Coordinates of C-alpha atoms in Angstrom, one line a residue:
Chain A
X1 CA 19.3 -45.9 -15.5
X2 CA 18.7 -42.1 -15.9
X3 CA 15.3 -42.6 -14.6
X4 CA 16.4 -44.5 -11.5
X5 CA 19.0 -41.8 -10.7
X6 CA 16.3 -39.1 -11.2
X7 CA 14.0 -40.9 -8.8
X8 CA 16.8 -41.1 -6.2
X9 CA 17.6 -37.4 -6.6
X10 CA 13.9 -36.6 -6.4
X11 CA 13.5 -38.4 -3.1
X12 CA 16.4 -36.5 -1.7
X13 CA 15.0 -33.1 -2.8
X14 CA 11.6 -34.3 -1.7
X15 CA 12.9 -35.1 1.8
X16 CA 14.3 -31.6 2.2
X17 CA 11.1 -30.1 0.8
X18 CA 9.0 -32.2 3.2
X19 CA 10.9 -30.9 6.3
X20 CA 10.2 -27.3 5.2
X21 CA 6.6 -28.1 4.2
X22 CA 5.7 -29.4 7.6
X23 CA 6.2 -25.9 9.0
X24 CA 4.2 -24.4 6.1
X25 CA 1.4 -26.8 7.0
X26 CA 1.5 -25.8 10.6
X27 CA 1.2 -22.2 9.5
X28 CA -1.8 -22.9 7.3
X29 CA -3.5 -25.1 9.9
X30 CA -2.6 -23.8 13.3
X31 CA -1.6 -20.2 12.7
X32 CA -4.3 -19.9 10.0
X33 CA -2.2 -18.0 7.4
X34 CA 0.2 -18.6 4.5
X35 CA 3.5 -17.8 6.0
X36 CA 5.6 -16.6 3.1
X37 CA 8.4 -15.9 5.5
X38 CA 8.9 -19.6 6.3
X39 CA 11.4 -20.0 3.5
X40 CA 13.6 -17.4 5.1
X41 CA 13.8 -19.6 8.2
X42 CA 15.4 -22.3 6.1
X43 CA 18.0 -19.7 4.9
X44 CA 18.6 -18.4 8.4
X45 CA 19.0 -21.9 9.8
X46 CA 21.6 -22.7 7.2
X47 CA 23.5 -19.5 7.8
X48 CA 23.4 -19.8 11.6
X49 CA 24.9 -23.3 11.3
X50 CA 27.6 -21.7 9.1
X51 CA 28.5 -19.4 12.0
X52 CA 29.1 -22.3 14.3
X53 CA 31.0 -24.2 11.6
X54 CA 33.2 -21.1 11.2
X55 CA 34.1 -21.3 14.9
X56 CA 34.4 -25.0 15.4
X57 CA 35.1 -26.2 11.9
X58 CA 33.0 -28.9 10.2
X59 CA 35.0 -31.5 12.1
X60 CA 37.1 -34.4 10.8
X61 CA 35.2 -36.4 8.3
X62 CA 33.6 -39.3 10.2
X63 CA 32.8 -42.6 8.5
X64 CA 32.2 -41.7 4.8
X65 CA 30.6 -38.3 5.6
X66 CA 32.3 -35.0 4.7
X67 CA 31.9 -33.7 8.3
X68 CA 32.2 -34.7 11.9
X69 CA 30.2 -34.2 15.1
X70 CA 30.9 -30.5 15.1
X71 CA 28.6 -30.2 12.1
X72 CA 25.9 -32.1 13.9
X73 CA 26.2 -29.8 16.9
X74 CA 26.0 -26.8 14.6
X75 CA 22.8 -28.2 13.1
X76 CA 21.3 -28.7 16.6
X77 CA 22.2 -25.2 17.7
X78 CA 21.0 -23.7 14.5
X79 CA 17.7 -25.5 14.9
X80 CA 17.3 -24.1 18.4
X81 CA 18.2 -20.6 17.5
X82 CA 16.0 -20.6 14.4
X83 CA 13.1 -21.8 16.5
X84 CA 13.7 -18.8 18.8
X85 CA 14.1 -16.5 15.7
X86 CA 10.7 -17.7 14.4
X87 CA 9.1 -17.0 17.8
X88 CA 10.8 -13.6 17.9
X89 CA 9.3 -12.6 14.5
X90 CA 5.9 -13.7 15.9
X91 CA 6.4 -11.5 19.0
X92 CA 7.5 -8.5 17.0
X93 CA 5.0 -8.7 14.1
X94 CA 2.4 -11.4 14.0
X95 CA 1.2 -11.4 17.6
X96 CA 0.6 -7.7 17.5
X97 CA -1.5 -8.1 14.3
X98 CA -3.5 -10.9 15.9
X99 CA -4.1 -8.7 18.9
X100 CA -5.4 -5.8 16.9
X101 CA -7.8 -8.1 15.1
X102 CA -6.3 -7.2 11.7
X103 CA -7.7 -8.7 8.5
X104 CA -6.3 -12.3 8.3
X105 CA -4.7 -11.4 5.0
X106 CA -2.8 -8.6 6.7
X107 CA -0.7 -11.4 8.3
X108 CA 0.2 -12.6 4.8
X109 CA 1.2 -9.1 3.8
X110 CA 3.3 -8.8 7.0
X111 CA 4.9 -12.2 6.3
X112 CA 6.0 -11.0 2.9
X113 CA 7.5 -7.9 4.5
X114 CA 9.2 -10.0 7.2
X115 CA 10.6 -12.3 4.5
X116 CA 12.0 -9.4 2.5
X117 CA 13.7 -8.0 5.6
X118 CA 15.1 -11.4 6.8
X119 CA 16.4 -12.3 3.3
X120 CA 18.2 -9.0 2.9
X121 CA 19.7 -9.0 6.4
X122 CA 21.4 -12.2 5.3
X123 CA 22.7 -10.4 2.2
X124 CA 24.0 -7.6 4.5
X125 CA 25.8 -9.9 6.8
X126 CA 27.1 -12.7 4.5
X127 CA 26.9 -11.0 1.1
X128 CA 25.5 -12.2 -2.2
X129 CA 28.0 -15.0 -2.8
X130 CA 27.9 -18.7 -2.0
X131 CA 29.3 -20.4 1.0
X132 CA 30.2 -24.0 1.8
X133 CA 30.2 -25.8 5.1
X134 CA 33.1 -28.0 4.0
X135 CA 35.2 -28.4 1.0
X136 CA 35.8 -32.0 1.7
X137 CA 35.4 -34.1 -1.5
X138 CA 33.2 -37.2 -1.4
X139 CA 33.0 -40.3 -3.5
X140 CA 29.5 -41.3 -4.6
X141 CA 28.4 -44.8 -3.5
X142 CA 26.5 -47.1 -5.8
X143 CA 23.5 -47.8 -3.5
X144 CA 21.5 -49.6 -6.2
X145 CA 22.5 -50.7 -9.6
X146 CA 22.8 -47.4 -11.6
X147 CA 21.9 -45.2 -8.6
X148 CA 24.7 -43.2 -7.0
X149 CA 24.4 -41.1 -3.9
X150 CA 26.9 -39.2 -1.8
X151 CA 27.3 -40.5 1.8
X152 CA 26.0 -37.0 3.0
X153 CA 22.8 -37.5 1.0
X154 CA 22.2 -40.9 2.6
X155 CA 22.7 -39.3 6.0
X156 CA 20.2 -36.6 5.1
X157 CA 17.6 -39.2 4.1
X158 CA 18.1 -41.2 7.3
X159 CA 18.0 -38.2 9.6
X160 CA 14.9 -36.9 7.8
X161 CA 13.1 -40.2 8.4
X162 CA 14.1 -40.2 12.1
X163 CA 12.9 -36.6 12.5
X164 CA 9.5 -37.4 10.9
X165 CA 9.0 -40.4 13.1
X166 CA 9.9 -38.5 16.2
X167 CA 7.6 -35.6 15.2
X168 CA 4.8 -38.1 14.6
X169 CA 5.1 -39.5 18.1
X170 CA 5.3 -36.0 19.5
X171 CA 2.1 -34.9 17.8
X172 CA 0.3 -38.0 18.7
X173 CA 1.2 -38.5 22.3
X174 CA 2.6 -35.3 23.9
X175 CA 0.3 -32.7 25.5
X176 CA 1.6 -29.9 23.3
X177 CA 1.3 -32.1 20.3
X178 CA -2.3 -32.9 21.1
X179 CA -3.0 -29.2 21.8
X180 CA -1.5 -28.3 18.4
X181 CA -3.8 -30.7 16.6
X182 CA -6.8 -29.4 18.6
X183 CA -5.9 -25.8 17.5
X184 CA -5.8 -27.0 13.9
X185 CA -9.3 -28.4 14.2
X186 CA -10.9 -25.5 16.0
X187 CA -9.2 -22.7 17.9
X188 CA -12.3 -21.6 19.7
X189 CA -13.1 -25.2 20.9
X190 CA -9.5 -25.6 21.9
X191 CA -9.6 -22.4 23.9
X192 CA -12.9 -23.6 25.6
X193 CA -11.1 -26.8 26.6
X194 CA -8.6 -24.7 28.5
X195 CA -5.7 -24.9 26.0
X196 CA -3.5 -21.9 26.3
X197 CA -3.6 -20.6 22.7
X198 CA -0.6 -18.3 22.9
X199 CA 1.6 -21.1 24.3
X200 CA 0.5 -23.5 21.5
X201 CA 1.3 -20.8 19.0
X202 CA 4.7 -20.3 20.5
X203 CA 5.6 -24.0 20.3
X204 CA 4.3 -24.1 16.8
X205 CA 6.7 -21.4 15.8
X206 CA 9.6 -22.9 17.6
X207 CA 9.0 -26.3 16.1
X208 CA 8.5 -24.9 12.6
X209 CA 11.7 -22.9 12.9
X210 CA 13.7 -25.9 14.1
X211 CA 12.4 -28.0 11.2
X212 CA 13.1 -25.3 8.7
X213 CA 16.6 -24.9 10.0
X214 CA 17.3 -28.6 9.6
X215 CA 16.0 -28.4 6.0
X216 CA 18.2 -25.4 5.5
X217 CA 21.3 -27.1 6.7
X218 CA 20.5 -30.1 4.5
X219 CA 20.2 -27.7 1.6
X220 CA 23.5 -26.1 2.5
X221 CA 25.1 -29.6 2.5
X222 CA 23.9 -30.3 -1.0
X223 CA 26.1 -28.5 -1.8
X224 CA 26.1 -24.8 -0.9
X225 CA 24.5 -21.8 0.8
X226 CA 23.3 -18.6 -0.8
X227 CA 20.9 -15.9 0.3
X228 CA 18.1 -17.0 -2.0
X229 CA 18.4 -20.7 -1.1
X230 CA 15.2 -20.7 1.0
X231 CA 13.2 -18.3 -1.2
X232 CA 13.8 -20.4 -4.3
X233 CA 12.2 -23.3 -2.5
X234 CA 9.1 -21.4 -1.3
X235 CA 6.8 -22.4 -4.0
X236 CA 7.8 -26.1 -3.7
X237 CA 7.0 -25.9 0.1
X238 CA 3.5 -24.5 -0.5
X239 CA 2.9 -27.0 -3.3
X240 CA 4.0 -29.9 -1.1
X241 CA 1.9 -28.8 1.8
X242 CA -1.3 -28.2 -0.2
X243 CA -0.8 -31.3 -2.3
X244 CA -0.6 -33.5 0.8
X245 CA -3.5 -31.8 2.5
X246 CA -2.5 -29.3 5.1
X247 CA -4.0 -31.2 8.0
X248 CA -1.6 -34.0 8.4
X249 CA 2.1 -34.7 8.9
X250 CA 1.9 -37.6 6.4
X251 CA 0.4 -35.2 3.9
X252 CA 3.3 -32.8 4.1
X253 CA 5.9 -35.6 3.8
X254 CA 4.2 -37.4 0.9
X255 CA 3.5 -34.0 -0.8
X256 CA 7.2 -33.1 -0.4
X257 CA 8.3 -36.3 -1.9
X258 CA 5.9 -36.0 -4.9
X259 CA 7.0 -32.4 -5.6
X260 CA 10.6 -33.4 -5.3
X261 CA 10.0 -36.3 -7.8
X262 CA 8.0 -34.0 -10.1
X263 CA 10.9 -31.5 -10.2
X264 CA 13.6 -34.0 -10.9
X265 CA 11.7 -36.2 -13.4
X266 CA 10.5 -33.1 -15.4
X267 CA 14.2 -32.5 -16.2
X268 CA 14.2 -35.7 -18.2
X269 CA 11.3 -34.5 -20.4
X270 CA 11.3 -30.7 -20.6
X271 CA 14.8 -29.7 -19.7
X272 CA 16.2 -28.1 -16.5
X273 CA 15.0 -24.5 -17.4
X274 CA 11.5 -25.1 -16.2
X275 CA 12.4 -27.3 -13.2
X276 CA 11.3 -24.7 -10.7
X277 CA 8.0 -24.2 -12.4
X278 CA 7.0 -27.8 -11.7
X279 CA 5.7 -27.1 -8.2
X280 CA 3.4 -24.4 -9.6
X281 CA 2.0 -26.9 -12.2
X282 CA 1.4 -29.4 -9.4
X283 CA -0.2 -26.7 -7.3
X284 CA -2.6 -25.6 -10.0
X285 CA -3.6 -29.2 -10.8
X286 CA -4.3 -29.9 -7.1
X287 CA -6.2 -26.7 -6.6
X288 CA -8.4 -27.4 -9.7
X289 CA -9.1 -31.1 -9.0
X290 CA -8.6 -31.7 -5.3
X291 CA -8.1 -28.5 -3.3
X292 CA -8.3 -30.4 0.0
X293 CA -5.1 -32.3 -1.0
X294 CA -4.5 -36.0 -1.1
X295 CA -5.0 -36.7 2.6
X296 CA -7.3 -33.8 3.4
X297 CA -11.0 -34.1 4.2
X298 CA -13.5 -32.2 2.2
X299 CA -14.8 -29.2 4.2
Chain B
X1 CA 19.0 22.4 -14.5
X2 CA 17.9 20.7 -17.6
X3 CA 19.3 17.5 -16.2
X4 CA 17.1 17.7 -13.1
X5 CA 14.1 18.6 -15.2
X6 CA 14.6 15.6 -17.5
X7 CA 15.0 13.3 -14.5
X8 CA 11.8 14.6 -12.9
X9 CA 9.9 14.0 -16.2
X10 CA 11.3 10.4 -16.3
X11 CA 10.5 9.9 -12.6
X12 CA 7.0 11.1 -13.1
X13 CA 6.5 8.7 -16.0
X14 CA 7.6 5.8 -13.9
X15 CA 5.4 6.8 -11.0
X16 CA 2.4 7.0 -13.3
X17 CA 3.1 3.6 -14.8
X18 CA 3.5 2.1 -11.3
X19 CA 0.4 4.0 -10.3
X20 CA -1.7 2.1 -12.9
X21 CA -0.5 -1.1 -11.2
X22 CA -1.3 0.3 -7.8
X23 CA -4.8 1.1 -9.0
X24 CA -5.2 -2.5 -10.3
X25 CA -4.0 -3.9 -7.0
X26 CA -6.3 -1.5 -5.1
X27 CA -9.3 -2.9 -6.9
X28 CA -8.2 -6.4 -6.0
X29 CA -7.1 -5.9 -2.4
X30 CA -8.5 -2.6 -1.3
X31 CA -12.0 -3.1 -2.7
X32 CA -12.4 -6.8 -2.9
X33 CA -9.9 -8.2 -0.4
X34 CA -8.1 -10.4 -3.0
X35 CA -4.5 -11.0 -2.3
X36 CA -2.4 -10.9 -5.5
X37 CA 1.2 -12.0 -4.9
X38 CA 2.1 -12.2 -8.6
X39 CA 1.6 -8.6 -9.7
X40 CA 4.9 -8.6 -11.5
X41 CA 3.8 -11.7 -13.5
X42 CA 0.7 -9.9 -15.0
X43 CA 2.9 -6.9 -15.6
X44 CA 5.4 -9.0 -17.5
X45 CA 2.7 -10.7 -19.5
X46 CA 1.4 -7.3 -20.6
X47 CA 4.9 -6.0 -21.4
X48 CA 5.9 -9.1 -23.5
X49 CA 2.5 -9.3 -25.2
X50 CA 2.9 -5.6 -26.2
X51 CA 6.5 -6.1 -27.3
X52 CA 5.7 -9.2 -29.4
X53 CA 2.7 -7.5 -31.1
X54 CA 4.2 -4.2 -32.1
X55 CA 7.8 -5.0 -32.9
X56 CA 8.8 -5.4 -36.5
X57 CA 9.2 -9.0 -37.8
X58 CA 12.5 -10.6 -37.1
X59 CA 13.6 -13.9 -38.7
X60 CA 15.0 -15.5 -35.5
X61 CA 11.9 -14.9 -33.4
X62 CA 8.3 -16.1 -33.3
X63 CA 5.7 -13.3 -33.4
X64 CA 6.7 -9.7 -33.8
X65 CA 3.9 -8.6 -36.0
X66 CA 4.6 -5.0 -36.3
X67 CA 1.1 -4.0 -35.4
X68 CA 0.1 -0.5 -34.3
X69 CA 0.7 0.7 -30.8
X70 CA -3.0 0.7 -29.8
X71 CA -3.3 -3.0 -30.9
X72 CA -0.4 -3.8 -28.7
X73 CA -2.1 -2.1 -25.7
X74 CA -5.3 -3.9 -26.2
X75 CA -3.5 -7.2 -26.8
X76 CA -1.4 -6.8 -23.6
X77 CA -4.5 -6.2 -21.6
X78 CA -6.3 -9.2 -23.1
X79 CA -3.3 -11.5 -22.4
X80 CA -3.1 -10.5 -18.8
X81 CA -6.8 -10.8 -18.4
X82 CA -6.7 -14.4 -19.8
X83 CA -3.9 -15.4 -17.4
X84 CA -5.8 -13.9 -14.5
X85 CA -8.9 -15.7 -15.5
X86 CA -7.2 -19.1 -15.6
X87 CA -5.5 -18.6 -12.2
X88 CA -8.7 -17.1 -10.7
X89 CA -10.9 -19.9 -11.9
X90 CA -8.7 -22.4 -10.0
X91 CA -8.2 -20.4 -6.8
X92 CA -10.9 -17.8 -6.2
X93 CA -13.3 -20.3 -4.7
X94 CA -10.7 -21.4 -2.1
X95 CA -9.4 -19.6 1.0
X96 CA -7.8 -16.3 0.4
X97 CA -4.2 -17.3 1.0
X98 CA -4.4 -20.0 -1.7
X99 CA -4.9 -17.2 -4.3
X100 CA -1.8 -15.6 -2.8
X101 CA 0.2 -18.8 -3.3
X102 CA -1.1 -19.4 -6.8
X103 CA -0.4 -15.9 -8.0
X104 CA 3.1 -16.0 -6.5
X105 CA 3.5 -19.2 -8.6
X106 CA 2.4 -17.6 -11.8
X107 CA 4.9 -14.8 -11.4
X108 CA 7.7 -17.3 -10.9
X109 CA 6.6 -19.3 -13.9
X110 CA 6.3 -16.3 -16.1
X111 CA 9.8 -15.3 -15.2
X112 CA 11.1 -18.7 -16.2
X113 CA 9.2 -18.5 -19.5
X114 CA 10.7 -15.1 -20.3
X115 CA 14.2 -16.4 -19.5
X116 CA 13.9 -19.8 -21.2
X117 CA 11.7 -19.5 -24.3
X118 CA 14.3 -17.7 -26.4
X119 CA 12.3 -18.1 -29.6
X120 CA 9.5 -15.9 -28.2
X121 CA 11.0 -13.7 -25.6
X122 CA 14.6 -13.4 -26.7
X123 CA 15.6 -15.1 -23.4
X124 CA 18.0 -13.3 -21.1
X125 CA 18.9 -10.9 -23.9
X126 CA 15.4 -9.5 -23.9
X127 CA 13.7 -7.9 -26.9
X128 CA 15.3 -4.6 -28.1
X129 CA 14.1 -1.9 -30.5
X130 CA 10.5 -2.0 -29.5
X131 CA 8.8 0.9 -31.4
X132 CA 7.7 3.7 -29.1
X133 CA 4.5 5.6 -30.1
X134 CA 5.2 8.6 -32.3
X135 CA 8.9 8.6 -31.3
X136 CA 9.9 9.6 -34.8
X137 CA 8.1 13.0 -34.3
X138 CA 10.4 14.0 -31.5
X139 CA 14.0 15.1 -32.0
X140 CA 15.2 14.7 -28.4
X141 CA 14.6 12.1 -25.7
X142 CA 13.3 14.9 -23.5
X143 CA 10.6 15.8 -26.1
X144 CA 9.4 12.2 -26.3
X145 CA 9.4 11.9 -22.5
X146 CA 7.3 15.0 -22.2
X147 CA 4.9 13.7 -24.8
X148 CA 4.8 10.3 -23.0
X149 CA 4.2 12.0 -19.7
X150 CA 1.2 13.8 -21.2
X151 CA -0.1 10.4 -22.6
X152 CA 0.4 8.7 -19.2
X153 CA -1.5 11.5 -17.4
X154 CA -4.3 11.0 -19.8
X155 CA -4.3 7.2 -19.4
X156 CA -4.1 7.4 -15.6
X157 CA -6.8 10.0 -15.5
X158 CA -9.0 7.8 -17.7
X159 CA -8.3 4.7 -15.6
X160 CA -9.0 6.6 -12.4
X161 CA -12.2 8.1 -13.7
X162 CA -13.4 4.7 -14.9
X163 CA -12.6 3.0 -11.7
X164 CA -14.3 5.6 -9.6
X165 CA -17.4 5.3 -11.7
X166 CA -17.6 1.5 -11.6
X167 CA -16.8 1.4 -7.9
X168 CA -19.7 3.8 -7.2
X169 CA -22.0 1.7 -9.4
X170 CA -24.0 -1.2 -8.1
X171 CA -21.2 -3.5 -9.2
X172 CA -18.7 -1.7 -6.9
X173 CA -21.1 -1.8 -4.0
X174 CA -21.5 -5.5 -4.3
X175 CA -17.7 -5.9 -4.2
X176 CA -17.5 -4.0 -0.9
X177 CA -20.5 -5.9 0.4
X178 CA -18.7 -9.2 -0.3
X179 CA -15.5 -8.0 1.3
X180 CA -17.3 -6.9 4.4
X181 CA -19.7 -9.8 4.8
X182 CA -19.7 -12.6 2.3
X183 CA -22.5 -14.5 3.8
X184 CA -24.8 -11.6 3.8
X185 CA -24.0 -10.8 0.2
X186 CA -24.6 -14.3 -0.9
X187 CA -27.9 -14.3 1.0
X188 CA -28.9 -11.3 -1.1
X189 CA -28.4 -13.4 -4.2
X190 CA -25.0 -12.1 -5.3
X191 CA -22.5 -14.7 -6.5
X192 CA -19.4 -13.8 -4.5
X193 CA -17.3 -16.0 -6.7
X194 CA -18.3 -14.3 -9.9
X195 CA -17.8 -10.8 -8.6
X196 CA -14.4 -11.7 -7.1
X197 CA -13.3 -13.2 -10.3
X198 CA -14.4 -10.2 -12.3
X199 CA -12.5 -7.8 -9.9
X200 CA -9.4 -10.0 -10.1
X201 CA -9.4 -10.1 -13.9
X202 CA -10.1 -6.4 -14.2
X203 CA -7.3 -5.5 -11.7
X204 CA -4.8 -7.8 -13.5
X205 CA -5.8 -6.3 -16.8
X206 CA -4.6 -2.9 -15.5
X207 CA -1.3 -4.5 -14.5
X208 CA -1.0 -5.8 -18.1
X209 CA -1.8 -2.3 -19.3
X210 CA 1.0 -0.9 -17.1
X211 CA 3.4 -3.5 -18.6
X212 CA 2.6 -2.3 -22.1
X213 CA 2.9 1.3 -21.1
X214 CA 6.3 0.5 -19.6
X215 CA 7.8 -1.1 -22.8
X216 CA 6.2 1.7 -24.9
X217 CA 8.2 4.1 -22.8
X218 CA 11.5 2.3 -22.5
X219 CA 11.5 0.6 -25.9
X220 CA 13.2 -2.5 -24.5
X221 CA 12.1 -5.5 -22.4
X222 CA 14.1 -8.1 -20.5
X223 CA 13.4 -10.6 -17.8
X224 CA 15.3 -8.5 -15.3
X225 CA 12.7 -5.8 -15.4
X226 CA 10.3 -8.2 -13.6
X227 CA 11.9 -9.2 -10.4
X228 CA 9.7 -10.2 -7.4
X229 CA 10.7 -7.1 -5.5
X230 CA 8.4 -5.1 -7.8
X231 CA 5.3 -6.9 -6.5
X232 CA 6.3 -6.0 -3.1
X233 CA 6.8 -2.3 -4.0
X234 CA 3.3 -2.1 -5.4
X235 CA 1.9 -3.5 -2.2
X236 CA 3.8 -1.0 -0.2
X237 CA 2.3 1.7 -2.4
X238 CA -1.3 0.5 -1.8
X239 CA -0.8 -0.3 2.0
X240 CA 1.1 2.9 2.8
X241 CA -1.0 5.1 0.6
X242 CA -4.3 3.7 1.9
X243 CA -6.0 0.7 0.6
X244 CA -9.6 1.2 -0.6
X245 CA -8.9 4.6 -1.8
X246 CA -7.7 5.2 -5.4
X247 CA -6.2 8.6 -4.5
X248 CA -4.3 6.8 -1.8
X249 CA -3.0 4.2 -4.2
X250 CA -1.6 7.0 -6.5
X251 CA -0.2 8.9 -3.6
X252 CA 1.4 5.7 -2.4
X253 CA 3.0 5.2 -5.8
X254 CA 4.6 8.7 -5.6
X255 CA 5.7 8.3 -1.9
X256 CA 7.1 4.8 -2.2
X257 CA 8.9 5.3 -5.5
X258 CA 10.2 8.6 -4.2
X259 CA 11.7 6.9 -1.1
X260 CA 13.0 4.1 -3.3
X261 CA 14.7 6.4 -5.7
X262 CA 16.0 8.8 -3.1
X263 CA 17.4 6.0 -0.9
X264 CA 19.1 4.6 -4.0
X265 CA 20.8 7.8 -4.7
X266 CA 21.8 8.4 -1.1
X267 CA 23.2 4.8 -0.7
X268 CA 25.1 5.1 -4.0
X269 CA 26.7 8.3 -2.6
X270 CA 27.4 7.1 0.9
X271 CA 28.3 3.5 0.6
X272 CA 31.6 2.5 -1.0
X273 CA 31.3 0.5 -4.2
X274 CA 32.8 -2.6 -2.5
X275 CA 29.6 -2.7 -0.4
X276 CA 27.1 -2.2 -3.2
X277 CA 25.3 -5.4 -2.4
X278 CA 24.8 -4.4 1.2
X279 CA 23.6 -1.0 0.1
X280 CA 21.0 -2.6 -2.1
X281 CA 19.9 -4.8 0.7
X282 CA 19.4 -1.8 3.0
X283 CA 17.2 -0.2 0.3
X284 CA 15.0 -3.3 0.2
X285 CA 14.9 -3.6 4.0
X286 CA 13.7 0.0 4.2
X287 CA 10.7 -0.8 2.1
X288 CA 10.0 -3.9 4.1
X289 CA 10.1 -2.0 7.3
X290 CA 7.8 0.7 5.9
X291 CA 5.2 -1.9 5.0
X292 CA 5.3 -3.8 8.2
X293 CA 5.3 -0.5 10.3
X294 CA 2.4 0.7 8.2
X295 CA 0.4 -2.5 8.9
X296 CA 1.2 -2.3 12.6
X297 CA 0.8 1.4 13.4
X298 CA -1.3 2.9 10.6
X299 CA -3.3 0.2 8.9
X300 CA -5.4 2.8 7.2
X301 CA -2.4 4.1 5.3
X302 CA -1.8 7.8 4.6
X303 CA -5.3 8.4 3.3
X304 CA -7.5 5.4 3.9
X305 CA -10.8 4.4 2.8
X306 CA -13.5 7.0 3.1
X307 CA -16.6 5.6 4.8
X308 CA -19.6 5.8 2.5
X309 CA -23.1 6.0 3.9
X310 CA -26.0 5.4 1.7
X311 CA -28.0 8.5 1.0
X312 CA -31.1 6.4 1.9
X313 CA -29.7 5.7 5.4
X314 CA -31.9 8.2 7.1
X315 CA -35.1 7.0 5.6

C-alpha cells in the first residue's frame, strides 16, 4: 500500500519535473547551453501568479478543487509574463554574449549569475518566508485502493498531460515548431534553409518560460511557495532532461517521471534525508552508462 | 586600533584560503576550460576529511583519529582528489556543460551527507573542537592568527610557485593547446581526456586543501559553512580577476571578498534589522551583477591571460 502511494506521489512530482525539464532540454538542444537559470523561471512563474491571486483572490473553490477560475487566469498570465521575462533575460545577457562570440561556457557562467540575481530579487520582494495561493482545505480522494490524491493533484496531472499533447502537436506541425527542431539538429543548416535563428531563439525562450511558470504554479499548489522552490528542483530538471535524452519531448517527460519516481521510492528505502540526492545518482548512472539518454541517438 | 588590525589579519587569512580555491578553479577553468559548478563540494570534502582525521576520538562518532595536522592536510587533498576523479571519469568525455551539471550535483549531495550522516559528520551540529596547528603555543587569538597568516602565505606561495612551474612545463602547454583547439591537440597524439581529467583532479585537490586550511583556522566545521553561494563567489574571483592568470585569481579573491565583506558591513549599518533578509539578498545580487557585467564588458577580467609566444616562433 505504501508502495502504491509512493508511486502515485512519484508520478505527481514527475509531472511537475517533466514540465520544467522540457525547457532545460530546449536549452541544451536549441540554445546549446545548460541554462542554470531555468529553475528561477519556475520560481518567478509561481510568484507572478501569486501577485494576480493577491488581487483577484484564488476564486471560490470549483468542483472539488481548492480554487476557482481566477487561479487558472493567474496561471495563464504568469505563463505569459514568465515567457516574456525569459526573453528579456536573453536580450539583456545571453544574446549579447552570443553576439560577442564568447566561449560557450561563458553562457553557463552568465546563467548562474542570472539565476543568483533572479532568486534574490524574489527574496527582496517577497521575503524568505513561505506563501500560499489558498488556505482552502481539501479532502483526499481514494482514486485507487490504497492510493489517495488531492483533487488539486489530479487536476495538475490532467493539465500536464494536456499541455504535453498540445506541445507535441505544436512541435510536429507548426512552422515555429519545425524550425525549433531544425535548430536542434543543426543551427547552420537551419540558417541556410532561411530560418530566422533569432526568432526561433526568442520563441524557444518564451515557450520554456511559459512551461516553467506552469510547473512553478503547480509546485506552489502542492502546497506552498518559497524563494528556493525552483532552485531545489534544478538538479532533478537536469537529471530528467539528460536521462530522457535531450533531443525529444517524450524523453523529457519520461525522464521527469522516472526521476520523480526515483525520488519518492527512495524514501521507502533510505529515508527522506537523501531524497534530493536521488536525481544526482540517476544522473551519474546515466552519464556513465548511457550519456545520450534513453531516447537519444548516439552521436 | 588593535581591533582593526586583528580584523585585517583575519580578513587576510580568509582571502588566502579562498585564494587557494581560486587558484584551483583557475587551473580547471582558466587553463583547461573545465566548468566546475561544485567547488563548495570539494571544499567541504577537504574540510570534513581533515576534521575527521585530526580530531581526538569521541565515542559517539565514527572516525576522529587524532592524527597530526599534516596527515589531515594530505588526507583532505586525497579525499577531494578521489571524489573529483570519480565525477571526472563519468563526465569529462562528454560535452562541457554536463561536467557543470554533475559537479553541481556532487556539491548538493555532499551537503546532504554532511547534514544527514550524523555518525560521521555530526549532522547539523557540525564538528567542534578541531585541533588547530600549534595553537597551544599562542596565548592570544591574535598571536595564533598571525602565525596562521604566515603559514597561509607560505602555502599560497608554494601552490602559486608549483602551479606556475607546471603550467610552463610541457604538461601546461598541452592543457592550453587542448583548450584552444582540441582536434589539433589530439592529432598531435595528446589524449585530451587524460589531460583534462588530470587538471580537473589537481584543481579539485587544491579546493580540498583549502577546506582543510579553513577548518585548521576556525577549529569548527558545520554544513552551513558550505552553501552554494561560495561556489559562485570563487567564480566571481576568477572571472573578475582574470581567468588564465594565477595573479588574477589571487587579485580576484582579494577584490571580491573585499567587496563582499564591505557591502556586508555597509548593509548591516544602513538596513534596519527588520529587513535583514532583503539586505542579504542585495549583497548576493551585487556579486551576481559584478560577474555578469564582467562577462559582458570585460571578459578578460582585471588582469587577464598574458599571451605567450614560443621563443622558437621566429625560427
